[in-house]
Every structure is written in structure tokens, then in C-alpha cells.
Coordinates of C-alpha atoms in Angstrom, one line a residue:
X345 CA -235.5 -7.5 25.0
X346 CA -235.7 -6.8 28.5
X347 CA -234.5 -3.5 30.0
X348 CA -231.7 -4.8 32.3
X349 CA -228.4 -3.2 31.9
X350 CA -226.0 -3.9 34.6
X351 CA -225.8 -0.3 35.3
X352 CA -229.6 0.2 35.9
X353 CA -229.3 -3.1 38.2
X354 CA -227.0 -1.7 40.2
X355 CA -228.8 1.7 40.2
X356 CA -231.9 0.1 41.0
X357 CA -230.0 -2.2 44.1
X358 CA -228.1 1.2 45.2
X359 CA -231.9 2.4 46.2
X360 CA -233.3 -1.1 47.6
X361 CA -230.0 -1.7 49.3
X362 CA -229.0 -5.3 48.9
X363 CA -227.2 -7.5 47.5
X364 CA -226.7 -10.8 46.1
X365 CA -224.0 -13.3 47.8
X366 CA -220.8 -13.4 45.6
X367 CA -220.3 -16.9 44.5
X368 CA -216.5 -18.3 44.7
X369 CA -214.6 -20.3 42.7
X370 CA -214.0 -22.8 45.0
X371 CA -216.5 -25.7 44.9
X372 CA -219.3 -25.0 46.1
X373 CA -226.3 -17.8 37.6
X374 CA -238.5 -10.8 23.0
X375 CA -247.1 -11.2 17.8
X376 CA -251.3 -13.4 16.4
X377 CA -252.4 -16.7 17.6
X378 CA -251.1 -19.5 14.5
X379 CA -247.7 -18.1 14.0
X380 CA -245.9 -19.4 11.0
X381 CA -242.7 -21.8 11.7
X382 CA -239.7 -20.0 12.2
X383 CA -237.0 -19.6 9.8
X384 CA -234.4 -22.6 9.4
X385 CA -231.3 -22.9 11.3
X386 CA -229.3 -23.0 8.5
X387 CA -230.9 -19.8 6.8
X388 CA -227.5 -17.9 7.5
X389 CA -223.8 -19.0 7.5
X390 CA -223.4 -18.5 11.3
X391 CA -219.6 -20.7 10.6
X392 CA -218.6 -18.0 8.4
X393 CA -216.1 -16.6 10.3
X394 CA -216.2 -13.2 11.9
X395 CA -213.7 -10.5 11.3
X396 CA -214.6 -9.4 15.3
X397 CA -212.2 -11.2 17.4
X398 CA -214.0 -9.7 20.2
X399 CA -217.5 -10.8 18.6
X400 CA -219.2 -12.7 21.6
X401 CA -221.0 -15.7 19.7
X402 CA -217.6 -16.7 19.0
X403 CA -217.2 -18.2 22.0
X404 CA -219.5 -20.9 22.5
X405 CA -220.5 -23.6 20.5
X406 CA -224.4 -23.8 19.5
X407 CA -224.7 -27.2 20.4
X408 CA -223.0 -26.6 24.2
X409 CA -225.9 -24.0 24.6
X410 CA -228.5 -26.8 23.0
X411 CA -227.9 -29.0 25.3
X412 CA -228.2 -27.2 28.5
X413 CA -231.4 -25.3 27.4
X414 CA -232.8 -28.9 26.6
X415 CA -234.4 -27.4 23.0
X416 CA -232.8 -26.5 20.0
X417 CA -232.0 -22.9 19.0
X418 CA -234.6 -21.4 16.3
X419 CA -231.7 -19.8 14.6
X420 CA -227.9 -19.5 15.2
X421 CA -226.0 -16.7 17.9
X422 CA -226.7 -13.9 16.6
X423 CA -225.5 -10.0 17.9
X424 CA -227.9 -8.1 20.0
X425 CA -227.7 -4.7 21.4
X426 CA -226.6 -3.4 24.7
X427 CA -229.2 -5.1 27.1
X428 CA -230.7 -7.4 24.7
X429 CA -232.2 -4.6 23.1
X430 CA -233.1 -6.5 19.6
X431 CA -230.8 -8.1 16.8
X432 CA -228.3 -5.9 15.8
X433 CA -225.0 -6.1 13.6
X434 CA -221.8 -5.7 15.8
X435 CA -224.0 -5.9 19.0
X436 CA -222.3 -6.2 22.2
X437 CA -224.0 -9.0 23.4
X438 CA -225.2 -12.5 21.5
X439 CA -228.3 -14.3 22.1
X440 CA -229.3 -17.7 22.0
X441 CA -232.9 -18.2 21.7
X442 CA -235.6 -20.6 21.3
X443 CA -238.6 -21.1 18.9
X444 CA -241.0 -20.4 21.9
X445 CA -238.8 -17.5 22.3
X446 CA -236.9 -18.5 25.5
X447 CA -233.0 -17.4 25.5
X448 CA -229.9 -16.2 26.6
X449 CA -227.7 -13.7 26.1
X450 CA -223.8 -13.9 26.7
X451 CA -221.7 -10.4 27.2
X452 CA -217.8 -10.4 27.5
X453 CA -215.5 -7.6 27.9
X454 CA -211.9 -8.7 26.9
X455 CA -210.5 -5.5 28.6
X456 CA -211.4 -3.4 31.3
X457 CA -213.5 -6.2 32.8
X458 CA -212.7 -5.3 36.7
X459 CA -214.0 -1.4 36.3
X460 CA -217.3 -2.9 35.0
X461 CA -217.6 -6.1 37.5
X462 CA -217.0 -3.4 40.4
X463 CA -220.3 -2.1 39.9
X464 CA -221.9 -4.9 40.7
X465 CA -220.0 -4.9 43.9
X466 CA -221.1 -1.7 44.9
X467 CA -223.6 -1.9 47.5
X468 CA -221.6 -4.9 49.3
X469 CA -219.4 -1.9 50.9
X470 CA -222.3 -0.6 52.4
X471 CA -223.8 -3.6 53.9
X472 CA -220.1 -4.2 55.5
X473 CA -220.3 -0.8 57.2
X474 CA -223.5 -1.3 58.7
X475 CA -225.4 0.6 56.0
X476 CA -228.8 -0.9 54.5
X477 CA -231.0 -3.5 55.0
X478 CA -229.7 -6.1 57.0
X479 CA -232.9 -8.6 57.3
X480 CA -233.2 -7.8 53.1
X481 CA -229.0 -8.5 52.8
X482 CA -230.1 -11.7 55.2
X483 CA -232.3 -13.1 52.5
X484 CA -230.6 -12.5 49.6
X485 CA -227.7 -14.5 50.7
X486 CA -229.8 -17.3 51.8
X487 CA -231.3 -17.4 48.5
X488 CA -228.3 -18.1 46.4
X489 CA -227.1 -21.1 48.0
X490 CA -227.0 -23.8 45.7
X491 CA -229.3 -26.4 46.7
X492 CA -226.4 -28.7 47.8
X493 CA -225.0 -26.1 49.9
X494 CA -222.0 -25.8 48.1
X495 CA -220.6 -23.3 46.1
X496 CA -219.8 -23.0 42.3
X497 CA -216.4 -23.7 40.7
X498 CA -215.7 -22.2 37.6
X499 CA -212.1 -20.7 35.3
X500 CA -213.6 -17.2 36.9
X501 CA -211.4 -15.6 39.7
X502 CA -214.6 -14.1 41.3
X503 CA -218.1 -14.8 40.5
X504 CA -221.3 -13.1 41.3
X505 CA -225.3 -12.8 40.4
X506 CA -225.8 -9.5 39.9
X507 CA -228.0 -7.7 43.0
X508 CA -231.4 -8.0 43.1
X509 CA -231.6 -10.4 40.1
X510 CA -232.2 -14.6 40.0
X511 CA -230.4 -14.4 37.0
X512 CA -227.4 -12.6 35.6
X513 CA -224.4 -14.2 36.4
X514 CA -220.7 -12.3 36.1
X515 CA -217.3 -14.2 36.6
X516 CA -214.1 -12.1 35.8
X517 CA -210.8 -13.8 35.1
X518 CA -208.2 -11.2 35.0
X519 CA -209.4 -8.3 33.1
X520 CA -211.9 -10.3 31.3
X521 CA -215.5 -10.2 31.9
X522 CA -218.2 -12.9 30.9
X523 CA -221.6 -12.1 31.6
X524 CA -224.4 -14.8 31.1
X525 CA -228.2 -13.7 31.0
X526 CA -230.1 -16.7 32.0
X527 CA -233.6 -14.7 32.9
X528 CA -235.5 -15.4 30.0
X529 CA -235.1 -19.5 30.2
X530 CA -236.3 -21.8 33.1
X531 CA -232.6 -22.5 33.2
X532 CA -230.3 -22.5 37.2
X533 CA -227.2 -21.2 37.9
X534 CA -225.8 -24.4 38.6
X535 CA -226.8 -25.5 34.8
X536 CA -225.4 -22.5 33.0
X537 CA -221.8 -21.8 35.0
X538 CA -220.1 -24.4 32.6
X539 CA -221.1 -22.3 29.7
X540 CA -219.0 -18.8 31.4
X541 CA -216.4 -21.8 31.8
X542 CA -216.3 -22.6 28.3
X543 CA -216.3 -19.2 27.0
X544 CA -213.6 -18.3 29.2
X545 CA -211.2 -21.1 27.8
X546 CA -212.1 -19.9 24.4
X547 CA -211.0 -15.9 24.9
X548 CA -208.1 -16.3 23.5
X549 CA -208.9 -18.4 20.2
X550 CA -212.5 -18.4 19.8
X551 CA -214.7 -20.6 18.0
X552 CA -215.1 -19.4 13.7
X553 CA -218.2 -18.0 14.2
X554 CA -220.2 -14.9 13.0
X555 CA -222.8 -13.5 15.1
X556 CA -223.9 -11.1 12.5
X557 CA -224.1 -13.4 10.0
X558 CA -227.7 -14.9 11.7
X559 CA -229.1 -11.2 12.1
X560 CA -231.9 -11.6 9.7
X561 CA -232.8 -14.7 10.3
X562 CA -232.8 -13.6 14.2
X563 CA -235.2 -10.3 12.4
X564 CA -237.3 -12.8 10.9
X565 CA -238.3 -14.6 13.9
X566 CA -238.9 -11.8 15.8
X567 CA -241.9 -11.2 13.2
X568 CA -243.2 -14.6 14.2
X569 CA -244.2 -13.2 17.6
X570 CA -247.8 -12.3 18.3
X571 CA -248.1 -8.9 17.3
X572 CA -249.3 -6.1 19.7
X573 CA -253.7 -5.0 19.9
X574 CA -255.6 -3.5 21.6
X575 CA -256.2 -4.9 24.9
X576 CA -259.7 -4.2 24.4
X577 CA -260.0 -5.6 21.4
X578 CA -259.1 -9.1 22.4
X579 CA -262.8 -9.9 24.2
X580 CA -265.8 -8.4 23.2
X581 CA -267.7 -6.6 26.1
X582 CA -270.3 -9.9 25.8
X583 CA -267.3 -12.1 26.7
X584 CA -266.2 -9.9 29.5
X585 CA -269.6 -9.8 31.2
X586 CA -269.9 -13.7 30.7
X587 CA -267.2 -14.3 33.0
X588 CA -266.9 -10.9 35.5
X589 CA -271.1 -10.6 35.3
X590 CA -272.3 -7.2 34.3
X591 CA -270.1 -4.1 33.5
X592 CA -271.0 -0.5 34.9
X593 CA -269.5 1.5 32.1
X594 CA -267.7 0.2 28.7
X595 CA -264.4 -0.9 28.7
X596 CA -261.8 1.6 29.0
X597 CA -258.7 1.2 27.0
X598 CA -254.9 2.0 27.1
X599 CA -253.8 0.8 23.9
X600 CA -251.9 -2.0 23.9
X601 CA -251.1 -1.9 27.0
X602 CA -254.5 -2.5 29.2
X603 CA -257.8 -2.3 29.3
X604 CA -260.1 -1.8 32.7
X605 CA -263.5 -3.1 33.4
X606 CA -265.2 -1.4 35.9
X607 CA -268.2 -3.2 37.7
X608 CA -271.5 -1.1 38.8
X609 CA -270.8 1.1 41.8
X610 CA -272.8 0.9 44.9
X611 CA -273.4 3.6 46.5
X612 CA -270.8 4.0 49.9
X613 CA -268.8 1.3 48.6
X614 CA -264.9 1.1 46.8
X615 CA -265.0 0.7 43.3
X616 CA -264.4 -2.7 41.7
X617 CA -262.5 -2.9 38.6
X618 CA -260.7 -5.4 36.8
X619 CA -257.8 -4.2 35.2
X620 CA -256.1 -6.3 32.5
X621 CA -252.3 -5.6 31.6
X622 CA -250.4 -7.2 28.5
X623 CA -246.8 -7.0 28.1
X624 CA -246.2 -8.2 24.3
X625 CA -242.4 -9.3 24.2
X626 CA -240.3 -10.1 26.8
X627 CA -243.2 -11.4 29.3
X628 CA -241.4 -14.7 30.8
X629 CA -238.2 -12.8 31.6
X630 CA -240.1 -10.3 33.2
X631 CA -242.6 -13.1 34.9
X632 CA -239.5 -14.3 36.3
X633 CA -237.6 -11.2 37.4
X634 CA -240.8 -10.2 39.3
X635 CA -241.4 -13.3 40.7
X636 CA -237.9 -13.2 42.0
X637 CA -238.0 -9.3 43.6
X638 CA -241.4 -10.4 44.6
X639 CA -240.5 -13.7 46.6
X640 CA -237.1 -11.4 48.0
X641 CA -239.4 -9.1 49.7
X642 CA -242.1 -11.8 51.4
X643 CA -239.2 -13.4 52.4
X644 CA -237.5 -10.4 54.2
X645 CA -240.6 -9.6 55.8
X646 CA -240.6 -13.2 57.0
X647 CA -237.4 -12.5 58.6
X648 CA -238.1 -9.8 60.4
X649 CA -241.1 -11.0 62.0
X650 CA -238.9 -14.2 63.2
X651 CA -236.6 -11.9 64.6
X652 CA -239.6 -9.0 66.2
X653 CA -240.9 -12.8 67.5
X654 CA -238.5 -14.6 68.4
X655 CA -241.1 -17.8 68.9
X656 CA -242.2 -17.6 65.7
X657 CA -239.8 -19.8 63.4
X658 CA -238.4 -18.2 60.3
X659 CA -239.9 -19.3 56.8
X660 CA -237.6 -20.9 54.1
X661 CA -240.8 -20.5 52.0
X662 CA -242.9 -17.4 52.4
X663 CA -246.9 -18.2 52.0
X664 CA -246.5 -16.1 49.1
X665 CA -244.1 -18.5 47.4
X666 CA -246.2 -21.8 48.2
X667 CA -249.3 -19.9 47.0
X668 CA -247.1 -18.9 43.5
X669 CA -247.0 -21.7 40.9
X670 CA -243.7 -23.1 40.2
X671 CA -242.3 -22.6 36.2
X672 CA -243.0 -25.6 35.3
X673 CA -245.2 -25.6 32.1
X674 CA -248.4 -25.2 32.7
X675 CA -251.7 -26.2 31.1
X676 CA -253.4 -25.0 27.8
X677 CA -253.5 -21.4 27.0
X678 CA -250.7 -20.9 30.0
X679 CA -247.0 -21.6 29.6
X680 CA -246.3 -20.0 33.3
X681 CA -248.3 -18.9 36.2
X682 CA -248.3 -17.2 39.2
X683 CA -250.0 -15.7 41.7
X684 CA -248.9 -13.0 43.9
X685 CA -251.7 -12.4 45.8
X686 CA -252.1 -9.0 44.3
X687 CA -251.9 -10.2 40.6
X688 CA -253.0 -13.1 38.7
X689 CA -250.3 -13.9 36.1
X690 CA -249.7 -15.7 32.9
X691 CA -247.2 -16.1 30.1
X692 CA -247.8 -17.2 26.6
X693 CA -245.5 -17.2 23.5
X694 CA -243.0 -14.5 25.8
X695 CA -246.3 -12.4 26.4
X696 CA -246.9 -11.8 29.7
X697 CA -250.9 -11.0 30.7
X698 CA -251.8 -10.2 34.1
X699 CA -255.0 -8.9 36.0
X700 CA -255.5 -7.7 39.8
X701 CA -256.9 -10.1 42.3
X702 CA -257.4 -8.1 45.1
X703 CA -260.6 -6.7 46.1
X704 CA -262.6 -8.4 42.7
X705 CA -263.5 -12.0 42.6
X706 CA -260.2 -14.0 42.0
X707 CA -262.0 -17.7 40.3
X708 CA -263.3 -14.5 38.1
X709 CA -260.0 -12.8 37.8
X710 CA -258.4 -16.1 36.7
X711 CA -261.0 -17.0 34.7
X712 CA -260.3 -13.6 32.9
X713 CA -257.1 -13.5 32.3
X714 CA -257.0 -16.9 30.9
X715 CA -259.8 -15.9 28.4
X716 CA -257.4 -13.1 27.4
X717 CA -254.3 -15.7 26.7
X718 CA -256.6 -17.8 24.6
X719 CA -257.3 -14.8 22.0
X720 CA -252.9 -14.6 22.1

């Protein structure tokens, strides 16, 4: 899973300084081509119940998260490491995920939960007291606004997305401190608060549930996913030069990584090379995170060329964000794309394969990295 701790997000805002709008609560957010079918739900006792009264898939019921992802869960909860970091017995955090490998992940800290939620506060001091970047601080909060304007309500005391991130929501009631991971779903804010809402009303008698119980199972699925190649392996050099034209040198690889096709060199003239990156597990969450720094930054430029100019009206959408597909399922090989303007992107089965666009033939580029998908 996805390496997105709270701590390296607020390390990681500390040096972009910004940061997200708290949310009140007053009214108002990781394999081959034929994989085999995943394990059965009911392949582990998931209602046997836990001996952890602090184990976190005890505090929502399966079919509450079922319903707001729209799909059903592959397996049950199961226990993940700090971060996501794979299934793991007495994990701090559970996961909920998908058979196309979408999900989740819940973290709650029954005590001590106001030491860790001030971390995600950190930066706000800052931007108070003048410090930072005020046009980047100016977009961020104009990005969280729920699309009705107003503001989530929730069992939390304080609420907030963590900084430079679409999609890690903490609410602290108290002491206690529920953190929902929504990155790696196509899922809002507004459609995952109620979940923190119902975990919070469970804290102090949660559900009889075991979220180690479904370990294996989660371990078997995992083995489902298309498992990492070569990069170069996955077109021959024949297919390559069908769609880019001829190559000036072989393909060079990076192991599983990416592999670079250079095209001849002219004499005087930059080098062209398309360079083809594959990230095997976790792809959508990253696809989204990016797509989410990505869009913060147009945006902030945006701004402060409406406020150089002052004739020139301020974009709610940059022309990088109307020129980026939405993540709505797209067609055959191609769950979600996107297109930067720097990078052509796509994600299938939660792998994420991308190629430049710049400064090489982008119908070419495209054509490319789709060719690459279809061998996923």
C-alpha cells in the first residue's frame, strides 16, 4: 500500500507550505493479465470475535462500507500495517478493499488522539502568522468546499483532510482519533464522513469482529494482482516501432520499473525518447494523489496570475484540469486516465503506467502506453 503516513504528510506539507481547510462539525474526506477469482468472502471467520478491543475493523460493519463503495468487499476487514503497508496480524489500521483492488483503510487511536491530530495542524500556525504560501493556502481552501457550500457535520469535535492530500480525513472526539483513507476508491468526502460517524458511536462497544481473522484470505488476494516484469519485456521492439516509427538504439531497461525508447538523433537537435514508467500495486491511489498535488499547483499558479493581472479572471478550473480526464471508468484496457500535459497516464487492475508527452508525439505517446496496459 501506499506510502502515506500522516507524519510524512505533514513533513511533506511542512516544505510545500499549505494546508487543507479544517472542516467543522457544524453543517456544512495494493500481478498477469487473466487473474484467477478472488478468494470467497466467507473464507475466514471475520465475526469471530477479536480479543483486541482496540482492533479497528471492529468498528464498522462490512455492509455500511459496501454500500458506500457501491461494490462488494473481496474479502472481510482485515489488519494492515502502519500506512497500509500490506495485511498484517494486529495491524494498526484495517482495510476494506475491492476485487478490482480499490479500498479503504480506517485508523483509530482510542488514546492520545489530540497529540497525533495536532500534526496535521501544524502548518495552519504558520499560514496565520503570515508565513508560507498565501496564493497555495488560497487554493487549498477553495478546494475543500463541499460542492453545496456547506460544511460537514459529524460526532467529531474537529475534523480535517490532512494537508496536501484529496483524501485522508481525521475527526477527533475527545481523545479519540478516527482516521479514514479514502485515496484508493473513487469515493468524496461527503460519502465517507458517515462512516468516521459510525465508528465513533461504536468506540466504546464495538462491533464482534476480527480483523485478523481475514489475514490470509486478504494474502491470497494480494497474489491475484498482476505480478511485476520487465517493462521491456511487455512489447517487443517490433511493437514499439509499429506505433513510435523506428528506434535509434534498443530499448533500455530499468527493471520493473521502466523502460526508454530512444528515437534516432539528428544531428543539432534534443533527443527524443519515450520513456515508459509502471508502478505495479497501488497505481489508482497514486493516480489520484498526483492528480490532486498536480491540479493544487495549476490552480495556484492560476491565482497568482489573477492577482499579477488583475483583468484577467481567476480560474475555478485550471486548463490543466479540463484537459485531465475525470475518474470516471474509462474504456478498454484503461480503468482511469489522465493527462497532465507532461505525462500521459493510465490505471489498470491498481497498476498505474505512464509515458512522457512532452517533446515526442503525444497520439504516439497515448497510443503507447495503452499498448503497454493491454499486455497488463
Amino acid at each position: 500500500m501506499p506510502g502515506h503516513s500522516r507524519l510524512r504528510a505533514v513533513f511533506l506539507t511542512t516544505l510545500l507550505g499549505a494546508v487543507l481547510g479544517a472542516c467543522s462539525h457544524k453543517q456544512e474526506a495494493p500481478r498477469g493479465s487473466a487473474a484467477p477469482p478472488p478468494p470467497p468472502f466467507a473464507s475466514s471467520n471475520a465475526e469471530e470475535e477479536s480479543s483486541d478491543a482496540q482492533d479497528p475493523c471492529r468498528l464498522l460493519d462490512p455492509k455500511e462500507v459496501e454500500a458506500v463503495l457501491g461494490e462488494p468487499l473481496a474479502v472481510p476487514p482485515f489488519r494492515v500495517g502502519s500506512g497500509g503497508m500490506g495485511p498484517h496480524a494486529s495491524g494498526s489500521d484495517c482495510m476494506y478493499e475491492t476485487k478490482n483492488f480499490r479500498y479503504l483503510t480506517l485508523t483509530a487511536t482510542f488514546e492520545g488522539g489530540q497529540q497525533e491530530y495536532s500534526l496535521t495542524q501544524m502548518v495552519k500556525g504558520q499560514l496565520k502568522g503570515g508565513r508560507g504560501n498565501e496564493e497555495m493556502a488560497k487554493t487549498v481552501h477553495n478546494r475543500f468546499q463541499l460542492d453545496d457550500g456547506t460544511e460537514l457535520s459529524g460526532e467529531w469535535d474537529e475534523a480535517s483532510l490532512t494537508a496536501m492530500n484529496c483524501c485522508i480525513f481525521n475527526a477527533l472526539r475527545g481523545d479519540q482519533l478516527l482516521v479514514i483513507d479514502f485515496t484508493g476508491t473513487r469515493l468524496s468526502l461527503r460519502q465517507v464522513a458517515p462512516l468516521l460517524d459510525a465508528a465513533f458511536k461504536r468506540m466504546d462497544k464495538p462491533l464482534p469482529l476480527n480483523g485478523n481473522a481475514a489475514v490470509g484470505a486478504a494474502l491470497a488476494l494480494d497474489k491475484t494482482r498482476p505480478q511485476p516484469r520487465d517493462v521491456c519485456s511487455l512489447l517487443t521492439r517490433t511493437e514499439v516501432e509499429a506505433i513510435v516509427g523506428p528506434l535509434g538504439a534498443d530499448p533500455a531497461g530499468h527493471g520493473h520499473d521502466s523502460c526508454t525508447y530512444a528515437m534516432p538523433r539528428t544531428p543539432g537537435t534534443v533527443p527524443l525518447e519515450y520513456d515508459v514508467k509502471v508502478r505495479w500495486r497501488n497505481g489508482y491511489y497514486q493516480w489520484r494523489s498526483d492528480r490532486h498535488v498536480s491540479n493544487l499547483a495549476y490552480g495556484s499558479v492560476g491565482q497568482i496570475a489573477h492577482d499579477v493581472v488583475p483583468g484577467l479572471p481567476a480560474q475555478e478550473e485550471s486548463e490543466h484540469q479540463s484537459n485531465a480526464a475525470t475518474s470516471a471508468a474509462a474504456a478498454d484496457p484503461a480503468e482511469s486516465v489522465s493527462d497532465d500535459g507532461m505525462n500521459y497516464v493510465l490505471v489498470k487492475q491498481d497498476v498505474e503506467i505512464s509515458v512522457n508527452s512532452r517533446f515526442v508525439d503525444r497520439a504516439r505517446a497515448q497510443a503507447l502506453v495503452v499498448a503497454v496496459a493491454a499486455k497488463i
